[in-house]
Short mmCIF file of C-alpha atoms in Angstrom, two decimals:
data_model
loop_
_atom_site.label_atom_id
_atom_site.label_comp_id
_atom_site.label_asym_id
_atom_site.label_seq_id
_atom_site.Cartn_x
_atom_site.Cartn_y
_atom_site.Cartn_z
CA UNK A 312 0.00 0.00 0.00
CA UNK A 313 1.22 3.51 -0.68
CA UNK A 314 2.41 5.27 2.44
CA UNK A 315 0.63 8.64 2.77
CA UNK A 316 3.92 10.51 3.06
CA UNK A 317 5.95 8.47 0.59
CA UNK A 318 7.20 10.26 -2.54
CA UNK A 319 5.24 9.43 -5.66
CA UNK A 320 6.99 7.04 -8.04
CA UNK A 321 7.67 9.78 -10.60
CA UNK A 322 9.82 11.60 -8.01
CA UNK A 323 12.72 9.10 -8.48
CA UNK A 324 16.04 11.04 -8.40
CA UNK A 325 17.62 11.59 -11.80
CA UNK A 326 20.80 9.87 -10.63
CA UNK A 327 18.88 6.61 -10.33
CA UNK A 328 16.80 6.18 -13.51
CA UNK A 329 13.46 4.56 -12.87
CA UNK A 330 12.92 1.15 -14.39
CA UNK A 331 9.66 -0.13 -15.84
CA UNK A 332 9.20 -2.15 -12.67
CA UNK A 333 9.57 1.01 -10.57
CA UNK A 334 7.06 2.99 -12.61
CA UNK A 335 4.56 0.19 -13.14
CA UNK A 336 5.12 -2.61 -10.60
CA UNK A 337 1.61 -3.97 -11.18
CA UNK A 338 2.17 -3.92 -14.96
CA UNK A 339 -1.00 -1.87 -15.38
CA UNK A 340 -0.01 -0.73 -18.85
CA UNK A 341 1.12 -4.09 -20.20
CA UNK A 342 -0.84 -5.62 -23.09
CA UNK A 343 -1.62 -8.68 -20.96
CA UNK A 344 -3.20 -6.53 -18.24
CA UNK A 345 -5.14 -4.40 -20.68
CA UNK A 346 -6.48 -7.61 -22.25
CA UNK A 347 -7.46 -9.08 -18.87
CA UNK A 348 -7.18 -6.58 -16.00
CA UNK A 349 -9.08 -8.61 -13.42
CA UNK A 350 -6.15 -10.54 -11.84
CA UNK A 351 -4.27 -7.27 -11.40
CA UNK A 352 -7.37 -5.63 -9.93
CA UNK A 353 -7.51 -8.45 -7.38
CA UNK A 354 -3.88 -7.76 -6.38
CA UNK A 355 -4.57 -4.05 -6.07
CA UNK A 356 -7.65 -4.61 -3.88
CA UNK A 357 -5.58 -6.85 -1.59
CA UNK A 358 -2.22 -5.06 -1.58
CA UNK A 359 -2.84 -1.42 -2.50
CA UNK A 360 -6.54 -0.51 -2.69
CA UNK A 361 -5.64 3.19 -3.05
CA UNK A 362 -2.60 3.17 -5.28
CA UNK A 363 -0.72 5.95 -7.07
CA UNK A 364 0.14 4.96 -10.64
CA UNK A 365 2.97 6.99 -12.14
CA UNK A 366 2.06 5.62 -15.56
CA UNK A 367 -1.44 7.10 -15.35
CA UNK A 368 -0.50 10.00 -13.06
CA UNK A 369 -3.37 9.30 -10.71
CA UNK A 370 -4.71 7.21 -7.84
CA UNK A 371 -6.45 3.92 -8.59
CA UNK A 372 -9.29 3.20 -6.13
CA UNK A 373 -10.33 -0.43 -6.46
CA UNK A 374 -12.50 -1.63 -3.54
CA UNK A 375 -16.27 -1.57 -3.98
CA UNK A 376 -17.05 0.45 -0.84
CA UNK A 377 -14.41 3.06 -1.68
CA UNK A 378 -15.56 3.41 -5.29
CA UNK A 379 -19.24 3.69 -4.32
CA UNK A 380 -18.40 6.31 -1.69
CA UNK A 381 -16.19 8.16 -4.16
CA UNK A 382 -19.08 8.77 -6.55
CA UNK A 383 -20.98 10.51 -3.75
CA UNK A 384 -18.06 12.39 -2.19
CA UNK A 385 -18.31 16.14 -2.97
CA UNK A 386 -14.55 16.43 -2.38
CA UNK A 387 -14.01 14.44 -5.58
CA UNK A 388 -14.96 16.66 -8.49
CA UNK A 389 -16.17 15.46 -11.87
CA UNK A 390 -15.08 18.81 -13.34
CA UNK A 391 -11.94 17.55 -14.96
CA UNK A 392 -11.85 18.65 -18.59
CA UNK A 393 -8.52 20.41 -18.02
CA UNK A 394 -7.01 17.26 -16.51
CA UNK A 395 -6.87 15.64 -19.95
CA UNK A 396 -4.37 18.21 -21.21
CA UNK A 397 -2.70 19.56 -18.04
CA UNK A 398 0.54 17.61 -18.40
CA UNK A 399 1.07 18.49 -22.06
CA UNK A 400 3.49 21.20 -23.26
CA UNK A 401 2.08 24.73 -23.50
CA UNK A 402 1.99 24.82 -27.28
CA UNK A 403 0.16 21.47 -27.40
CA UNK A 404 -2.36 22.63 -24.78
CA UNK A 405 -3.09 25.71 -26.85
CA UNK A 406 -3.73 23.59 -29.94
CA UNK A 407 -6.08 21.37 -27.95
CA UNK A 408 -8.07 24.26 -26.46
CA UNK A 409 -11.12 23.66 -28.72
CA UNK A 410 -11.24 20.06 -27.46
CA UNK A 411 -10.94 21.16 -23.81
CA UNK A 412 -13.64 23.80 -24.37
CA UNK A 413 -16.02 21.20 -25.79
CA UNK A 414 -15.43 18.77 -22.91
CA UNK A 415 -15.82 21.58 -20.36
CA UNK A 416 -19.57 21.72 -21.09
CA UNK A 417 -20.23 17.96 -20.92
CA UNK A 418 -22.62 17.25 -18.04
CA UNK A 419 -20.54 14.13 -17.44
CA UNK A 420 -17.59 16.39 -16.58
CA UNK A 421 -19.43 18.98 -14.46
CA UNK A 422 -20.45 19.36 -10.84
CA UNK A 423 -23.74 20.79 -9.57
CA UNK A 424 -25.24 23.31 -10.16
CA UNK A 425 -24.00 23.42 -13.80
CA UNK A 426 -24.43 19.67 -14.07
CA UNK A 427 -27.96 19.83 -12.64
CA UNK A 428 -29.15 22.41 -15.18
CA UNK A 429 -27.92 20.51 -18.24
CA UNK A 430 -28.81 17.08 -16.89
CA UNK A 431 -32.41 18.15 -16.16
CA UNK A 432 -32.87 18.93 -19.85
CA UNK A 433 -31.31 15.66 -21.03
CA UNK A 434 -33.40 13.58 -18.63
CA UNK A 435 -36.60 14.55 -20.41
CA UNK A 436 -35.70 12.26 -23.32
CA UNK A 437 -34.64 9.28 -21.20
CA UNK A 438 -37.68 8.76 -18.98
CA UNK A 439 -37.99 4.94 -18.72
CA UNK A 440 -41.57 5.01 -20.04
CA UNK A 441 -40.47 6.83 -23.20
CA UNK A 442 -37.42 4.61 -23.63
CA UNK A 443 -39.51 1.45 -23.30
CA UNK A 444 -41.63 2.77 -26.15
CA UNK A 445 -38.54 2.50 -28.36
CA UNK A 446 -38.21 -1.26 -27.80
CA UNK A 447 -40.19 -2.30 -30.93
CA UNK A 448 -38.04 -0.03 -33.07
CA UNK A 449 -34.86 -1.44 -31.48
CA UNK A 450 -36.11 -4.99 -32.12
CA UNK A 451 -36.72 -4.15 -35.78
CA UNK A 452 -33.23 -2.66 -36.14
CA UNK A 453 -31.57 -5.68 -34.49
CA UNK A 454 -33.35 -8.08 -36.84
CA UNK A 455 -32.48 -5.96 -39.87
CA UNK A 456 -28.80 -6.00 -38.91
CA UNK A 457 -28.81 -9.76 -38.28
CA UNK A 458 -30.77 -10.41 -41.50
CA UNK A 459 -27.95 -8.69 -43.39
CA UNK A 460 -25.26 -11.10 -42.14
CA UNK A 461 -27.21 -14.36 -41.69
CA UNK A 462 -26.81 -15.55 -45.32
CA UNK A 463 -23.01 -15.41 -45.05
CA UNK A 464 -23.01 -17.63 -41.96
CA UNK A 465 -20.49 -15.42 -40.19
CA UNK A 466 -20.26 -11.92 -38.75
CA UNK A 467 -18.18 -9.56 -36.70
CA UNK A 468 -20.36 -8.91 -33.67
CA UNK A 469 -18.86 -5.45 -33.18
CA UNK A 470 -18.79 -4.26 -36.77
CA UNK A 471 -22.15 -5.71 -37.80
CA UNK A 472 -24.19 -5.25 -34.62
CA UNK A 473 -22.45 -3.61 -31.64
CA UNK A 474 -21.19 -0.59 -33.59
CA UNK A 475 -24.24 -0.03 -35.76
CA UNK A 476 -27.20 -0.54 -33.44
CA UNK A 477 -26.29 2.18 -30.89
CA UNK A 478 -25.43 4.60 -33.70
CA UNK A 479 -28.78 4.09 -35.36
CA UNK A 480 -30.67 4.39 -32.09
CA UNK A 481 -28.90 7.44 -30.64
CA UNK A 482 -29.09 9.01 -34.10
CA UNK A 483 -32.87 8.65 -34.03
CA UNK A 484 -33.09 9.93 -30.45
CA UNK A 485 -31.02 13.01 -31.32
CA UNK A 486 -32.73 13.60 -34.64
CA UNK A 487 -29.76 13.02 -36.92
CA UNK A 488 -30.89 12.37 -40.51
CA UNK A 489 -30.94 8.63 -41.24
CA UNK A 490 -28.49 8.91 -44.14
CA UNK A 491 -25.88 10.54 -41.88
CA UNK A 492 -25.88 8.15 -38.95
CA UNK A 493 -23.05 5.96 -40.21
CA UNK A 494 -20.82 9.06 -40.28
CA UNK A 495 -20.98 9.30 -36.51
CA UNK A 496 -18.97 6.14 -35.80
CA UNK A 497 -15.49 7.51 -36.52
CA UNK A 498 -16.10 10.63 -34.45
CA UNK A 499 -17.40 8.64 -31.49
CA UNK A 500 -14.51 6.15 -31.66
CA UNK A 501 -11.96 8.99 -31.68
CA UNK A 502 -13.53 10.47 -28.53
CA UNK A 503 -13.60 7.06 -26.84
CA UNK A 504 -9.93 6.49 -27.57
CA UNK A 505 -9.08 9.82 -25.95
CA UNK A 506 -11.37 9.79 -22.91
CA UNK A 507 -10.45 6.31 -21.71
CA UNK A 508 -6.72 6.51 -22.34
CA UNK A 509 -5.53 7.72 -18.92
CA UNK A 510 -2.56 9.56 -20.45
CA UNK A 511 -3.42 9.95 -24.14
CA UNK A 512 -0.71 10.26 -26.76
CA UNK A 513 -0.51 13.35 -28.94
CA UNK A 514 -1.81 11.26 -31.84
CA UNK A 515 -4.89 10.18 -29.86
CA UNK A 516 -5.48 13.74 -28.64
CA UNK A 517 -5.15 15.06 -32.18
CA UNK A 518 -7.71 12.55 -33.42
CA UNK A 519 -10.16 13.66 -30.72
CA UNK A 520 -9.54 17.32 -31.58
CA UNK A 521 -10.36 16.67 -35.23
CA UNK A 522 -13.46 14.68 -34.25
CA UNK A 523 -14.78 17.49 -32.03
CA UNK A 524 -14.21 20.14 -34.69
CA UNK A 525 -16.01 18.10 -37.34
CA UNK A 526 -18.82 17.12 -34.95
CA UNK A 527 -19.44 20.71 -33.93
CA UNK A 528 -19.63 21.78 -37.59
CA UNK A 529 -21.98 18.89 -38.33
CA UNK A 530 -24.30 19.57 -35.39
CA UNK A 531 -24.48 23.27 -36.24
CA UNK A 532 -26.10 22.20 -39.49
CA UNK A 533 -28.52 19.80 -37.78
CA UNK A 534 -29.45 22.44 -35.20
CA UNK A 535 -30.17 24.99 -37.94
CA UNK A 536 -32.42 22.46 -39.68
CA UNK A 537 -34.27 21.66 -36.45
CA UNK A 538 -34.86 25.36 -35.75
CA UNK A 539 -36.58 25.58 -39.12
CA UNK A 540 -38.43 22.28 -38.83
CA UNK A 541 -38.71 20.92 -35.24
CA UNK A 542 -39.51 17.25 -34.64
CA UNK A 543 -40.07 15.01 -31.64
CA UNK A 544 -36.36 14.23 -31.21
CA UNK A 545 -34.16 15.26 -28.28
CA UNK A 546 -32.40 18.04 -30.16
CA UNK A 547 -35.74 19.66 -30.97
CA UNK A 548 -36.72 19.35 -27.30
CA UNK A 549 -33.52 21.09 -26.23
CA UNK A 550 -34.25 23.94 -28.64
CA UNK A 551 -37.82 24.27 -27.32
CA UNK A 552 -36.46 24.38 -23.77
CA UNK A 553 -34.07 27.11 -24.87
CA UNK A 554 -36.98 29.17 -26.20
CA UNK A 555 -38.79 28.71 -22.89
CA UNK A 556 -35.91 30.25 -20.99
CA UNK A 557 -34.01 27.12 -19.93
CA UNK A 558 -31.10 28.37 -21.95
CA UNK A 559 -28.18 26.35 -23.20
CA UNK A 560 -25.44 28.45 -24.73
CA UNK A 561 -24.25 27.47 -28.19
CA UNK A 562 -21.16 25.71 -26.82
CA UNK A 563 -23.24 23.87 -24.21
CA UNK A 564 -25.66 22.71 -26.89
CA UNK A 565 -22.88 21.51 -29.20
CA UNK A 566 -21.05 19.85 -26.31
CA UNK A 567 -24.23 18.10 -25.15
CA UNK A 568 -24.78 16.69 -28.65
CA UNK A 569 -21.20 15.35 -28.69
CA UNK A 570 -21.55 13.87 -25.21
CA UNK A 571 -24.85 12.15 -26.05
CA UNK A 572 -23.38 10.70 -29.22
CA UNK A 573 -20.36 9.35 -27.37
CA UNK A 574 -22.36 8.09 -24.38
CA UNK A 575 -25.08 6.56 -26.52
CA UNK A 576 -22.63 4.75 -28.79
CA UNK A 577 -19.39 3.79 -27.06
CA UNK A 578 -20.73 2.29 -23.84
CA UNK A 579 -23.58 0.36 -25.45
CA UNK A 580 -21.36 -0.93 -28.25
CA UNK A 581 -18.99 -2.52 -25.76
CA UNK A 582 -21.81 -3.72 -23.50
CA UNK A 583 -23.19 -5.70 -26.44
CA UNK A 584 -19.74 -6.87 -27.55
CA UNK A 585 -18.40 -7.85 -24.12
CA UNK A 586 -21.74 -9.42 -23.21
CA UNK A 587 -21.96 -11.64 -26.27
CA UNK A 588 -18.30 -12.57 -25.92
CA UNK A 589 -18.97 -13.77 -22.37
CA UNK A 590 -21.94 -15.84 -23.55
CA UNK A 591 -19.96 -17.37 -26.40
CA UNK A 592 -17.30 -18.36 -23.87
CA UNK A 593 -19.91 -19.72 -21.43
CA UNK A 594 -22.19 -21.99 -23.50
CA UNK A 595 -24.16 -23.17 -20.47
CA UNK A 596 -25.10 -19.58 -19.58
CA UNK A 597 -26.02 -18.89 -23.21
CA UNK A 598 -28.22 -22.01 -23.34
CA UNK A 599 -29.89 -21.03 -20.08
CA UNK A 600 -30.71 -17.59 -21.46
CA UNK A 601 -32.04 -19.01 -24.71
CA UNK A 602 -34.25 -21.43 -22.79
CA UNK A 603 -35.51 -18.70 -20.43
CA UNK A 604 -35.84 -15.46 -22.43
CA UNK A 605 -37.40 -13.68 -19.44
CA UNK A 606 -33.98 -14.00 -17.78
CA UNK A 607 -32.50 -11.40 -20.14
CA UNK A 608 -32.96 -8.51 -17.67
CA UNK A 609 -30.91 -10.08 -14.86
CA UNK A 610 -28.50 -11.47 -17.46
CA UNK A 611 -27.64 -8.02 -18.80
CA UNK A 612 -27.09 -6.73 -15.25
CA UNK A 613 -24.71 -9.62 -14.57
CA UNK A 614 -22.92 -9.06 -17.88
CA UNK A 615 -22.51 -5.39 -16.97
CA UNK A 616 -20.93 -6.43 -13.69
CA UNK A 617 -18.84 -9.23 -15.13
CA UNK A 618 -17.03 -7.22 -17.82
CA UNK A 619 -17.94 -3.56 -17.54
CA UNK A 620 -17.64 -1.54 -20.77
CA UNK A 621 -16.41 1.42 -18.71
CA UNK A 622 -13.57 0.32 -16.46
CA UNK A 623 -12.94 3.56 -14.63
CA UNK A 624 -14.16 7.12 -14.17
CA UNK A 625 -11.80 9.83 -13.00
CA UNK A 626 -12.29 12.56 -10.43
CA UNK A 627 -10.15 15.46 -9.16
CA UNK A 628 -9.53 15.93 -5.43
CA UNK A 629 -10.72 19.36 -4.26
CA UNK A 630 -8.84 18.93 -0.99
CA UNK A 631 -6.48 16.44 0.60
CA UNK A 632 -8.35 13.17 1.15
CA UNK A 633 -7.32 10.35 3.50
CA UNK A 634 -8.50 6.97 2.27
CA UNK A 635 -7.46 3.56 3.53
CA UNK A 636 -4.14 4.85 4.87
CA UNK A 637 -3.25 6.81 1.75
CA UNK A 638 -3.42 10.56 1.20
CA UNK A 639 -4.78 11.79 -2.13
CA UNK A 640 -3.45 15.37 -2.37
CA UNK A 641 -5.60 18.27 -3.51
CA UNK A 642 -5.49 18.56 -7.31
CA UNK A 643 -4.59 14.91 -7.93
CA UNK A 644 -6.72 12.65 -10.09
CA UNK A 645 -8.46 9.64 -8.59
CA UNK A 646 -9.61 6.84 -10.89
CA UNK A 647 -12.69 5.09 -9.50
CA UNK A 648 -12.09 1.64 -10.98
CA UNK A 649 -15.55 0.24 -11.71
CA UNK A 650 -14.16 -2.96 -13.18
CA UNK A 651 -12.31 -3.73 -9.94
CA UNK A 652 -15.25 -2.79 -7.71
CA UNK A 653 -17.55 -5.08 -9.71
CA UNK A 654 -15.27 -8.05 -8.98
CA UNK A 655 -14.80 -7.30 -5.27
CA UNK A 656 -15.54 -10.51 -3.31
CA UNK A 657 -16.59 -8.40 -0.33
CA UNK A 658 -19.62 -7.33 -2.39
CA UNK A 659 -20.09 -10.19 -4.88
CA UNK A 660 -19.44 -13.77 -3.71
CA UNK A 661 -17.35 -15.75 -6.19
CA UNK A 662 -17.03 -12.61 -8.35
CA UNK A 663 -15.22 -14.23 -11.28
CA UNK A 664 -18.18 -16.55 -11.94
CA UNK A 665 -20.89 -15.57 -14.44
CA UNK A 666 -24.18 -16.08 -12.59
CA UNK A 667 -27.55 -14.81 -13.81
CA UNK A 668 -29.18 -15.62 -10.47
CA UNK A 669 -27.30 -13.25 -8.21
CA UNK A 670 -29.48 -11.33 -5.78
CA UNK A 671 -29.05 -7.64 -4.97
CA UNK A 672 -26.64 -7.15 -7.88
CA UNK A 673 -25.64 -3.54 -7.24
CA UNK A 674 -22.91 -3.19 -9.84
CA UNK A 675 -21.40 0.24 -10.50
CA UNK A 676 -20.96 -0.09 -14.27
CA UNK A 677 -23.31 2.83 -14.98
CA UNK A 678 -22.05 5.08 -12.19
CA UNK A 679 -23.81 6.23 -9.03
CA UNK A 680 -25.35 9.35 -7.59
CA UNK A 681 -25.93 12.47 -9.66
CA UNK A 682 -23.69 11.14 -12.42
CA UNK A 683 -25.58 7.89 -12.87
CA UNK A 684 -25.75 7.27 -16.63
CA UNK A 685 -28.58 9.34 -18.14
CA UNK A 686 -29.03 6.82 -20.94
CA UNK A 687 -28.97 3.71 -18.73
CA UNK A 688 -32.53 2.70 -19.59
CA UNK A 689 -31.84 3.01 -23.32
CA UNK A 690 -28.59 1.04 -23.07
CA UNK A 691 -30.46 -1.75 -21.25
CA UNK A 692 -33.19 -1.91 -23.91
CA UNK A 693 -30.59 -2.12 -26.69
CA UNK A 694 -28.43 -4.72 -24.93
CA UNK A 695 -31.37 -6.88 -23.84
CA UNK A 696 -32.80 -6.87 -27.35
CA UNK A 697 -29.51 -7.48 -29.17
CA UNK A 698 -28.35 -10.26 -26.86
CA UNK A 699 -31.70 -12.07 -26.58
CA UNK A 700 -32.27 -11.94 -30.34
CA UNK A 701 -28.76 -13.14 -31.17
CA UNK A 702 -28.85 -16.17 -28.87
CA UNK A 703 -32.35 -17.09 -30.09
CA UNK A 704 -31.55 -16.84 -33.78
CA UNK A 705 -28.07 -18.41 -33.66
CA UNK A 706 -28.10 -21.12 -30.98
CA UNK A 707 -24.95 -22.78 -32.33
CA UNK A 708 -22.82 -19.67 -32.90
CA UNK A 709 -19.15 -20.03 -32.00
CA UNK A 710 -16.17 -17.72 -31.85
CA UNK A 711 -13.99 -18.08 -34.92
CA UNK A 712 -10.43 -19.29 -34.55
CA UNK A 713 -8.99 -15.81 -35.20
CA UNK A 714 -7.24 -14.30 -32.15
CA UNK A 715 -9.10 -11.60 -30.27
CA UNK A 716 -7.49 -8.18 -29.90
CA UNK A 717 -8.48 -5.91 -27.05
CA UNK A 718 -8.23 -2.18 -27.55
CA UNK A 719 -5.31 -0.83 -25.56
CA UNK A 720 -7.53 1.54 -23.60
CA UNK A 721 -7.62 1.13 -19.80
CA UNK A 722 -10.78 3.17 -19.27
CA UNK A 723 -13.05 1.92 -22.07
CA UNK A 724 -12.99 -1.87 -22.36
CA UNK A 725 -13.76 -3.41 -25.71
CA UNK A 726 -12.41 -5.56 -28.51
CA UNK A 727 -11.29 -4.48 -31.95
CA UNK A 728 -13.42 -7.25 -33.50
CA UNK A 729 -15.42 -10.33 -32.46
CA UNK A 730 -15.52 -12.72 -35.45
CA UNK A 731 -18.19 -15.39 -35.09
CA UNK A 732 -19.30 -18.43 -37.08
CA UNK A 733 -23.09 -18.33 -36.85
CA UNK A 734 -23.96 -21.95 -37.57
CA UNK A 735 -27.47 -22.86 -38.63
CA UNK A 736 -30.04 -20.21 -37.90
CA UNK A 737 -33.09 -21.23 -35.91
CA UNK A 738 -36.32 -20.60 -37.79
CA UNK A 739 -38.60 -17.95 -36.33
CA UNK A 740 -41.53 -19.40 -34.36
#
């Protein structure tokens, strides 16, 4: 465990160059860990539950109780847009200012009262009753996507389903023209690569900067069209709210569109991908779900816990914080490691086992408190529909022999591709 008064690992004297083992003794940044972080999480929970990582320049908080408390602790601020670029050279920070400015108005990265004002507008579109009304449309989209690949007898679960379904759905919710929705994928992926990277490279940051610039230009056009011809979509609702005095500035409106695109696509894509991967690796669980379709609700909750699409969320300490014998200094970043909390045996007995019959499954994959995921109900509808339909239609599907490659992103967990041999399709009843 880190001693509260011990120097941080990056303070190693120049006369004694730090080795990789000094900077990353838990091998947090190794490809093996990024592919399967759960054994390392178990070590951290046992040996250093509040651990300063020099590689990520922040504190990793890994026990369930600590993570849950961290989401509700007002001393840990979500207002961290500057933290993504703080350690970069001055000239690089200046170039990335448009990206920082966009992120600075994301409700996800704000504290109350700014967060409350923007979140109250967003919530109007994600009332569970309204979201449940989208289920027939989601079912139709899932079947259309699976119809397109069924004749070939094989598919890439991410490319052909996980990537496309959330884009189509969040595009409809926002009011993006149908012919443009496929354009959104590259922009969303560039933002995901940046936001989950811990310490993003200049290349990753540059990709996110380009994505934000192009997204803002694109949404300016959509907003202008919606002002002329409002619809029932979320963007039209935000514009109506603006006219009624609940004003969003132009930057806040553009930033909210970018945030909703990212949140509606990236998390759900990897929930579907990671969930179906787990089922393909656990045939008995897949067969149980196919035989008991009503189990899909608890199954998705367990899949969220088992392999969370968001592995951590960062916060900034507003004052010195003592936690489990460690001192997190004011201004430092703390990473609330959801993936580690969701496998904590103190909260979930036998946590490495996939079990659709767990009781009181209070996972933290969608956050807690005021920053609980606004689109959680929509993500659940999409994942339940995609997973239930896939296992029903393709009961004999198997992973192909091609090796799986995890994205080297510690904060956003997902694969580059999930190639699957579909086998014989089951006829519709």
